[in-house]
Short mmCIF file of C-alpha atoms in Angstrom, two decimals:
data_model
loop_
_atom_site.label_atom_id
_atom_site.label_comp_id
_atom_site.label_asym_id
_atom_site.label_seq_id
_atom_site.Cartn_x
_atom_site.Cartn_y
_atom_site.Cartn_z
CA UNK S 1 -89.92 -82.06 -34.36
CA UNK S 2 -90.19 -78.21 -35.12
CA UNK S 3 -88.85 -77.24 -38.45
CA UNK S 4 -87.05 -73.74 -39.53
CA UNK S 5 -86.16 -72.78 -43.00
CA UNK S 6 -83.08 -70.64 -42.92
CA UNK S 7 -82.32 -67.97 -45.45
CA UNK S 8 -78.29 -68.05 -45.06
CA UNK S 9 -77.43 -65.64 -48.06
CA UNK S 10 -79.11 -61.98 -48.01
CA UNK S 11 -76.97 -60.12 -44.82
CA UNK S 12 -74.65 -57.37 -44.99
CA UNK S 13 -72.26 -60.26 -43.18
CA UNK S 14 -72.36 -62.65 -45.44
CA UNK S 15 -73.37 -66.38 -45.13
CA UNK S 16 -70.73 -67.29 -41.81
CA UNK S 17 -72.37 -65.72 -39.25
CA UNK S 18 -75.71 -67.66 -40.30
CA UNK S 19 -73.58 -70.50 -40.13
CA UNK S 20 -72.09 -69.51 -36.79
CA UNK S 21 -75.43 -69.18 -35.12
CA UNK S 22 -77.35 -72.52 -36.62
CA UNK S 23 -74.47 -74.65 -35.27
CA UNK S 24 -75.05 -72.67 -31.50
CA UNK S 25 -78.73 -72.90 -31.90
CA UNK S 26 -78.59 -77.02 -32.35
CA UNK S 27 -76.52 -77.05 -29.43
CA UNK S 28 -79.50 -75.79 -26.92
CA UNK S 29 -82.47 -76.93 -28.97
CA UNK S 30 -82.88 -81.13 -29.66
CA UNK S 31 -86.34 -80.47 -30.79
CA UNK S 32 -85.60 -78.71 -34.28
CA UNK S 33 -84.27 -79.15 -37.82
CA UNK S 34 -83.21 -76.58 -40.03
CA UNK S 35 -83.14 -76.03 -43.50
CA UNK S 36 -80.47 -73.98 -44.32
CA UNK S 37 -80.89 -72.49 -48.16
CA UNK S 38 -77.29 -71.30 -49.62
CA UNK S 39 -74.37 -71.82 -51.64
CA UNK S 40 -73.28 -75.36 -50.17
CA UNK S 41 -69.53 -74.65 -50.54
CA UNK S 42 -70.08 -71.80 -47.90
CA UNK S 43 -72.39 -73.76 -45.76
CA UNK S 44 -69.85 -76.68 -45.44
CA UNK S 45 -69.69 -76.29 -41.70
CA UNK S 46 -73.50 -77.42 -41.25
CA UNK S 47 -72.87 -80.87 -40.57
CA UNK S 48 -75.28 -82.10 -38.33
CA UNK S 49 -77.50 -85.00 -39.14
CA UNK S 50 -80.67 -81.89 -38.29
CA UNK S 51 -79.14 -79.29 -40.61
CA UNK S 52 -80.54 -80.25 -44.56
CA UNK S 53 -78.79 -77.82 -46.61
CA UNK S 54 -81.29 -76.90 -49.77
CA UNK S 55 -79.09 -75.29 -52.81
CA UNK S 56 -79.98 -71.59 -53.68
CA UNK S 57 -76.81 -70.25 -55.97
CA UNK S 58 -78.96 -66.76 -56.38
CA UNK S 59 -79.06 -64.07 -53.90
CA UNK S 60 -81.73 -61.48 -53.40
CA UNK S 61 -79.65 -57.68 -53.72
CA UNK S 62 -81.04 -55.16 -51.07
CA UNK S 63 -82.20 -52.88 -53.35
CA UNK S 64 -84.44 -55.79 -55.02
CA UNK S 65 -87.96 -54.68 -56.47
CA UNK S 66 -91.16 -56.72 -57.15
CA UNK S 67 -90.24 -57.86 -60.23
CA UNK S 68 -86.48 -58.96 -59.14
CA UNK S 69 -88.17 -61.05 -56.56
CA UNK S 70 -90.40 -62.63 -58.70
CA UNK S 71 -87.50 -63.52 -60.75
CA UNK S 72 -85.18 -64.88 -58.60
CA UNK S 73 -86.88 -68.16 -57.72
CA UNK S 74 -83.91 -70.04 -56.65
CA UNK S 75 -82.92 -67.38 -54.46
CA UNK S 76 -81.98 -68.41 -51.27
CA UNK S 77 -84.79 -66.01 -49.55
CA UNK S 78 -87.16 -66.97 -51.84
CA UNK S 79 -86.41 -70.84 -50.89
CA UNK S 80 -86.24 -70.10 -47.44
CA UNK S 81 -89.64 -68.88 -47.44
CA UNK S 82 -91.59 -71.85 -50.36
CA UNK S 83 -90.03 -74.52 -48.00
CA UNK S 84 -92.41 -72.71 -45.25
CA UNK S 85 -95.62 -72.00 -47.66
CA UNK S 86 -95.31 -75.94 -48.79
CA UNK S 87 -95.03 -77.20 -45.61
CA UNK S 88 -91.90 -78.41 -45.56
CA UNK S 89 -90.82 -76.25 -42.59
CA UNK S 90 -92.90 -74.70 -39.86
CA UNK S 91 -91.40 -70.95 -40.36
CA UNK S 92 -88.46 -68.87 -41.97
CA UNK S 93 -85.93 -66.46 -41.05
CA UNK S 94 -83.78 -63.80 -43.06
CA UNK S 95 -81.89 -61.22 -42.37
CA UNK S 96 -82.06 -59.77 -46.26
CA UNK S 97 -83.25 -56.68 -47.43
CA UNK S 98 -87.01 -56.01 -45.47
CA UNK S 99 -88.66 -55.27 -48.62
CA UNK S 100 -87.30 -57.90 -50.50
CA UNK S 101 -88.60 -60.26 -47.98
CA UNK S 102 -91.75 -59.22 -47.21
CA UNK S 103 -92.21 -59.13 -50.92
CA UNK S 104 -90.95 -62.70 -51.15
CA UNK S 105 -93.79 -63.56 -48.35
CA UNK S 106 -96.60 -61.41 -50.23
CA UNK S 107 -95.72 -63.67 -53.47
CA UNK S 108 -95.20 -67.08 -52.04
CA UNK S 109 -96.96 -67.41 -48.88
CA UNK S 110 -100.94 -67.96 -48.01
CA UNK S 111 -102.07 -64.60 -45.77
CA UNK S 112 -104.36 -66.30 -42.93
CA UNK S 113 -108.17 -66.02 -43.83
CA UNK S 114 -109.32 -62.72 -42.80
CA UNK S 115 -106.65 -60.65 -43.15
CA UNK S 116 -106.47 -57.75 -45.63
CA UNK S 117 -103.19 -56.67 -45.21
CA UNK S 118 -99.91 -58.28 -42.77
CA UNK S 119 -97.85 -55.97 -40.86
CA UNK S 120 -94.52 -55.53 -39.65
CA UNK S 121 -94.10 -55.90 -35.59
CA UNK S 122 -90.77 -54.13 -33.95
CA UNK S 123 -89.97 -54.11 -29.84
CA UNK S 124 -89.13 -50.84 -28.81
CA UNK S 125 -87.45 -50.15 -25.00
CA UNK S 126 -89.63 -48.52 -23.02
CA UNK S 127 -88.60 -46.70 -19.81
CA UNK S 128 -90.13 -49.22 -17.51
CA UNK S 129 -88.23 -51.82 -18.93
CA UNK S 130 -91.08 -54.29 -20.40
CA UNK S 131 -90.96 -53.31 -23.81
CA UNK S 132 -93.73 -52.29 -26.61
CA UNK S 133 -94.59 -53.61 -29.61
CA UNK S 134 -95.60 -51.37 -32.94
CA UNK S 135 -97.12 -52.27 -35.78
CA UNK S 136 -97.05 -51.80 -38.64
CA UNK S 137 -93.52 -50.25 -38.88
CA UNK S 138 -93.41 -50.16 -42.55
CA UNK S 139 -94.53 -53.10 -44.45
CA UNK S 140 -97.07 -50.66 -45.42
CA UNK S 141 -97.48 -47.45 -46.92
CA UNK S 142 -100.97 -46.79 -45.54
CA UNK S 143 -103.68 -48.79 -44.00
CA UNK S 144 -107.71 -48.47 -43.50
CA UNK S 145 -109.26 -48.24 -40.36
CA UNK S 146 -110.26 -52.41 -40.77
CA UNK S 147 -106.35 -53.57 -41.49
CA UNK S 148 -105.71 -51.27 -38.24
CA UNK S 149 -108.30 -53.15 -36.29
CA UNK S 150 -106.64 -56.88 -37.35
CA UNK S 151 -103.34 -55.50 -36.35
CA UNK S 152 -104.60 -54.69 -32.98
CA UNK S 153 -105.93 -58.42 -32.63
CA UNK S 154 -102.98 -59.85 -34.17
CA UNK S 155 -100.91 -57.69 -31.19
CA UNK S 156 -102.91 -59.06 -28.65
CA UNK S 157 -102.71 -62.96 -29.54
CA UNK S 158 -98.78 -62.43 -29.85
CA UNK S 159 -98.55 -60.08 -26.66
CA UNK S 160 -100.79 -62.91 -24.29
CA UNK S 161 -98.84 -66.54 -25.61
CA UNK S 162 -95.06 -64.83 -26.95
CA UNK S 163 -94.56 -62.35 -23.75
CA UNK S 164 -97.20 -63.75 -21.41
CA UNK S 165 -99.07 -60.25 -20.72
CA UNK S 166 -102.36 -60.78 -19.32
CA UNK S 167 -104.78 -58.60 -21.01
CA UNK S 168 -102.26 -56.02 -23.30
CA UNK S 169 -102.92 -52.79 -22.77
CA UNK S 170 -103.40 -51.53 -26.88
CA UNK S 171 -102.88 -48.09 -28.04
CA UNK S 172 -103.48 -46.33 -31.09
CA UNK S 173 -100.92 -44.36 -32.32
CA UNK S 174 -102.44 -40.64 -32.91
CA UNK S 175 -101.84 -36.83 -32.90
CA UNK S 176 -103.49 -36.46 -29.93
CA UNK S 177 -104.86 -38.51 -26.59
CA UNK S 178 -108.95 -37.31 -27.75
CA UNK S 179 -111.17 -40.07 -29.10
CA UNK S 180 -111.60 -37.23 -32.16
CA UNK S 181 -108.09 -36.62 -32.53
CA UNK S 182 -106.89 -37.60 -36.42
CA UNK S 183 -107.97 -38.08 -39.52
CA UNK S 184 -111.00 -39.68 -40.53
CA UNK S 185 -109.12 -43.14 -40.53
CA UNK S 186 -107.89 -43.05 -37.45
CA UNK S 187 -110.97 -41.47 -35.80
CA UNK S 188 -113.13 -44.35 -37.36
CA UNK S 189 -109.80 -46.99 -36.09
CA UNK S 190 -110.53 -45.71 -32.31
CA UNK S 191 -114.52 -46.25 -32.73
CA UNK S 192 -113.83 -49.95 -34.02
CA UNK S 193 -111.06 -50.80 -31.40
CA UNK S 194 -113.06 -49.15 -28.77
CA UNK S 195 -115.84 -51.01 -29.99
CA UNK S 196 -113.83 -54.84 -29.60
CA UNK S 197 -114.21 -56.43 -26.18
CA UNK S 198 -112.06 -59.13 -27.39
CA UNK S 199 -109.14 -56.62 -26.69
CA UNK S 200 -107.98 -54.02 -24.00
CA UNK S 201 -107.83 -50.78 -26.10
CA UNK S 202 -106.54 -47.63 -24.05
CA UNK S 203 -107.18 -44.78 -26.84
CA UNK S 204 -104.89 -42.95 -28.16
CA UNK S 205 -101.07 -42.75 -27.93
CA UNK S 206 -98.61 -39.55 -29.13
CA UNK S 207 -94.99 -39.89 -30.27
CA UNK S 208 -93.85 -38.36 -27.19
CA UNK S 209 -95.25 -41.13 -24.55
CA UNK S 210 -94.47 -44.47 -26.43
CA UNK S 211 -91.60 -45.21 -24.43
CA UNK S 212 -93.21 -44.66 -21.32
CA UNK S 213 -94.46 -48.24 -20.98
CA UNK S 214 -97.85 -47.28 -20.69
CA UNK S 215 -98.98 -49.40 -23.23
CA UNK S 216 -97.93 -53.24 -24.23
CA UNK S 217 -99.13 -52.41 -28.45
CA UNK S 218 -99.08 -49.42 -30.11
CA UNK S 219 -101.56 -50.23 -33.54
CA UNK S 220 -100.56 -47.53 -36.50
CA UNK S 221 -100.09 -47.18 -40.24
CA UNK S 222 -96.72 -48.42 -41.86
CA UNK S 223 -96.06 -44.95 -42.97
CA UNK S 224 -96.11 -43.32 -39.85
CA UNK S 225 -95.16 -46.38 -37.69
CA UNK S 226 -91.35 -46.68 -39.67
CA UNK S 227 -91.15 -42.50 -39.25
CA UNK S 228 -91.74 -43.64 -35.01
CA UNK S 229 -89.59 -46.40 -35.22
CA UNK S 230 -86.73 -44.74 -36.77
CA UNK S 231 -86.70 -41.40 -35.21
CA UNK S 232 -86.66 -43.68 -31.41
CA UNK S 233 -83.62 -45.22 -32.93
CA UNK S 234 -81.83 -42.33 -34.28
CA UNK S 235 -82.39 -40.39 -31.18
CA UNK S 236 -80.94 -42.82 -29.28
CA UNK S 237 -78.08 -43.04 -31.04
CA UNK S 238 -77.57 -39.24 -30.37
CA UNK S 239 -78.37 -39.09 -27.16
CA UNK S 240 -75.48 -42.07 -26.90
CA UNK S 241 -73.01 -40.04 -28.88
CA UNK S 242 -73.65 -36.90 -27.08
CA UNK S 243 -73.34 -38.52 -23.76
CA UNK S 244 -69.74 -39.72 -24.62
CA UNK S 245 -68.54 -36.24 -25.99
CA UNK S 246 -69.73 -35.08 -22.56
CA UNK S 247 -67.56 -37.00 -20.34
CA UNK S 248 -64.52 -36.84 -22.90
CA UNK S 249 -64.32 -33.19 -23.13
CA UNK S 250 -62.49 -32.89 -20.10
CA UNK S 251 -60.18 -34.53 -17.60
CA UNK S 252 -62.10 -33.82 -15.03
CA UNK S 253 -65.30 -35.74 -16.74
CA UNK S 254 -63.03 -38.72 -17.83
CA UNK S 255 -62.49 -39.41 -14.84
CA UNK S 256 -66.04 -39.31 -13.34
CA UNK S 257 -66.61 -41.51 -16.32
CA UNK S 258 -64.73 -44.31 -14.68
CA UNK S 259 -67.74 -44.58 -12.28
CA UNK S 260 -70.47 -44.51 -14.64
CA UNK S 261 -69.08 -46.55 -16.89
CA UNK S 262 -70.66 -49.82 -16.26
CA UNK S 263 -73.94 -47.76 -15.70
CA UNK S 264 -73.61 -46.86 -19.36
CA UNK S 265 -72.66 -49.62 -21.02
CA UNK S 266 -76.02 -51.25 -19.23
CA UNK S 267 -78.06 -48.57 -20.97
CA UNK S 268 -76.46 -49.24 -24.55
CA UNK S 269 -77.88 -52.86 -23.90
CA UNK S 270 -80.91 -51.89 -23.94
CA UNK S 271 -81.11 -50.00 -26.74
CA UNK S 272 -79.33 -52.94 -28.55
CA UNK S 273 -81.26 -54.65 -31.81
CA UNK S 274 -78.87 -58.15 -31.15
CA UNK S 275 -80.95 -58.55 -27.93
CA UNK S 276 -84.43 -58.40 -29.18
CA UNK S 277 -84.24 -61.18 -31.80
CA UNK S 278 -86.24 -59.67 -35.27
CA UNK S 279 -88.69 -57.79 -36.70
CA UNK S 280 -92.04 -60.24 -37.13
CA UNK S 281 -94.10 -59.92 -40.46
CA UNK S 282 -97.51 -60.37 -38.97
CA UNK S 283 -100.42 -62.27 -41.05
CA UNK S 284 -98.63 -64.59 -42.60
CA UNK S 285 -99.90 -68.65 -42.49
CA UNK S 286 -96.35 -69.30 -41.25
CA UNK S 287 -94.17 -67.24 -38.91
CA UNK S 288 -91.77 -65.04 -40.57
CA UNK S 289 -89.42 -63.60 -38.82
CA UNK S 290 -87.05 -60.90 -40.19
CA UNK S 291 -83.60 -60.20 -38.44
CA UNK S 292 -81.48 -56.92 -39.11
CA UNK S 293 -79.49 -57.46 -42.38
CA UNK S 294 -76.28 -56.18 -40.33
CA UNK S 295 -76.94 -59.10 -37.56
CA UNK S 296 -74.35 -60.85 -36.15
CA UNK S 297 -74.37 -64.45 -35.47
CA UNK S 298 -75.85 -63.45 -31.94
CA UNK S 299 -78.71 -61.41 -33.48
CA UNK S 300 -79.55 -63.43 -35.85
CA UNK S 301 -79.49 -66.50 -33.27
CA UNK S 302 -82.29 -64.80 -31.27
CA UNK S 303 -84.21 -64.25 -34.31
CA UNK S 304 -84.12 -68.26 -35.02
CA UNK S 305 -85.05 -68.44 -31.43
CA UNK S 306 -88.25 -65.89 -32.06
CA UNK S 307 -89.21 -68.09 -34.73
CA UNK S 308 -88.69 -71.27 -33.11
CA UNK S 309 -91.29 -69.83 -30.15
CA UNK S 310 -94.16 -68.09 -32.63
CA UNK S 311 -93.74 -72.02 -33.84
CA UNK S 312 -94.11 -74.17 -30.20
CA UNK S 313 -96.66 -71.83 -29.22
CA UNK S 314 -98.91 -72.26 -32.19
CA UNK S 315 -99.15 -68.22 -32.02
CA UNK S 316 -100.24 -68.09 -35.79
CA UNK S 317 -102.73 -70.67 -35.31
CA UNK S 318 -104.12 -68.51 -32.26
CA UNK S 319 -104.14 -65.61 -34.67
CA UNK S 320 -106.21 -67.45 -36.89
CA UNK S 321 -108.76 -68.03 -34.29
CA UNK S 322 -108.96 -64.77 -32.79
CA UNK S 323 -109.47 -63.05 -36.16
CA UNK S 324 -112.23 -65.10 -36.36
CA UNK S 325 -113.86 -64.69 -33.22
#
């Protein structure tokens, strides 16, 4: 029986939709018990004889530092993620504030042996449809040349057993396609990934081609990973805006939107953060598994179903052995 600790407290929505999507996730998944961590009077819905419900009567504030963390013990994020660090439960999910819960795993949960720093893994959409992963994306707010090298191995594990690619194509993400391109980090990052036969390292990447699909993982610094991430996801949300101006300016476009309607509506999809589960905090002894703090019950669903997968495939444990390979 796989186990999931369940941080029901820290979204923008409120403890309901948590509760929404553990009662759909038992549904389709007999192999699982959850440990929902809460305010029981708003988790009375949970009553399934898999669901434990473990009291937490603090919650974790998005704007929580270090020290507010440390302090808030009970809190149901910081619950969420003990139950996983003791054992109790094979992994957590939260969609609270990202730093707060990253700083809740930095504080209460072993790093596997090996690693210097853990990371922050995203999905982006890519043009040919498969997808790419980046890391880090902001968990940190620079990284040596070594810490880049262990997220490149950690990518590759999760690429081969969590989205079946043979041999990941891994990229490093740079100011320029040359081997020299960079600073002296990333030019000494290149020699050491070029260097690894254990992976399939294709250089360097710019901004411009990462959603090309060239690449399955695209390895770069926190700092300049969340500036990537966020700029893909504000320009799409543009580009989306822009395009529905377009066809409402007129009559004459309204009613060539009827057509290309459905079309659209297929691309918004794909942009969509519901459909893509969470945001995975890489290096950790357990997965953790972050889902967007405005997540619906949907969203946050497919982040307890990311979690529940990192867990039957033993991905962490494969982690651990390719790091020390």
């Amino acid at each position: 029986m796989y186990k999931l600790s369940i941080d029901a407290m820290s979204g923008d929505l409120g403890s309901s939709i948590v509760v929404e999507a553990c009662l759909s996730f038992m549904k389709s998944h007999n192999d699982v018990e959850l440990y929902v961590t809460g305010k029981s009077e708003e988790l009375e819905k949970l009553k399934h004889e898999r669901i434990h419900i473990i009291e937490a009567r603090d919650t974790i504030p998005m704007d929580a530092g270090i020290m507010s963390v440390r302090r808030k013990k009970d809190s149901s994020m910081v619950k969420a993620v003990t139950l996983a660090n003791e054992g109790t439960t094979d992994g957590a999910v939260s969609c609270g504030s990202t730093g707060a819960f990253y700083t809740s795993a930095m504080l209460f949960m072993k790093r596997l042996e090996g690693i210097e720093k853990s990371c922050l893994m995203a999905i982006l959409p890519t043009y040919n449809e498969k997808g790419v992963m980046i890391m880090d994306v902001g968990a940190n707010a620079e990284n040596t040349p070594e810490q880049l090298h262990e997220f490149a191995i950690m990518g590759h594990i999760y690429a081969q057993y969590m989205r079946g690619i043979n041999n990941p194509k891994i990229a490093l993400l740079n100011i320029g396609s040359e081997s020299k391109k960079g600073d002296e980090t990333h030019q000494k990052a290149y020699q050491l990934l070029a260097a690894d036969e254990q992976i399939n390292f294709i250089g360097n990447i710019e901004g411009r081609d990462m959603l090309n699909g060239d690449c399955d993982v695209i390895v770069t610094d926190g700092f300049s990973g969340n500036i990537a991430l966020k700029s893909c996801e504000g320009t799409a949300i543009t580009l989306m805006k822009l395009m529905k101006e377009s066809l409402m300016s007129s009559w004459k476009t309204k009613f060539g939107a009827i057509f290309v309607k459905d079309t659209l509506y297929e691309l918004k999809d794909r942009f969509d953060y519901k459909s893509v589960g969470g945001a995975l905090m890489m290096g950790f002894s357990k997965p953790v598994v972050k889902a967007h703090g405005a997540s619906n019950a949907k969203a946050f669903g497919n982040a307890m179903e990311l979690a529940y997968q990192m867990v039957k495939n033993d991905v962490v444990g494969k982690m651990k052995e390719g790091l020390e390979a």
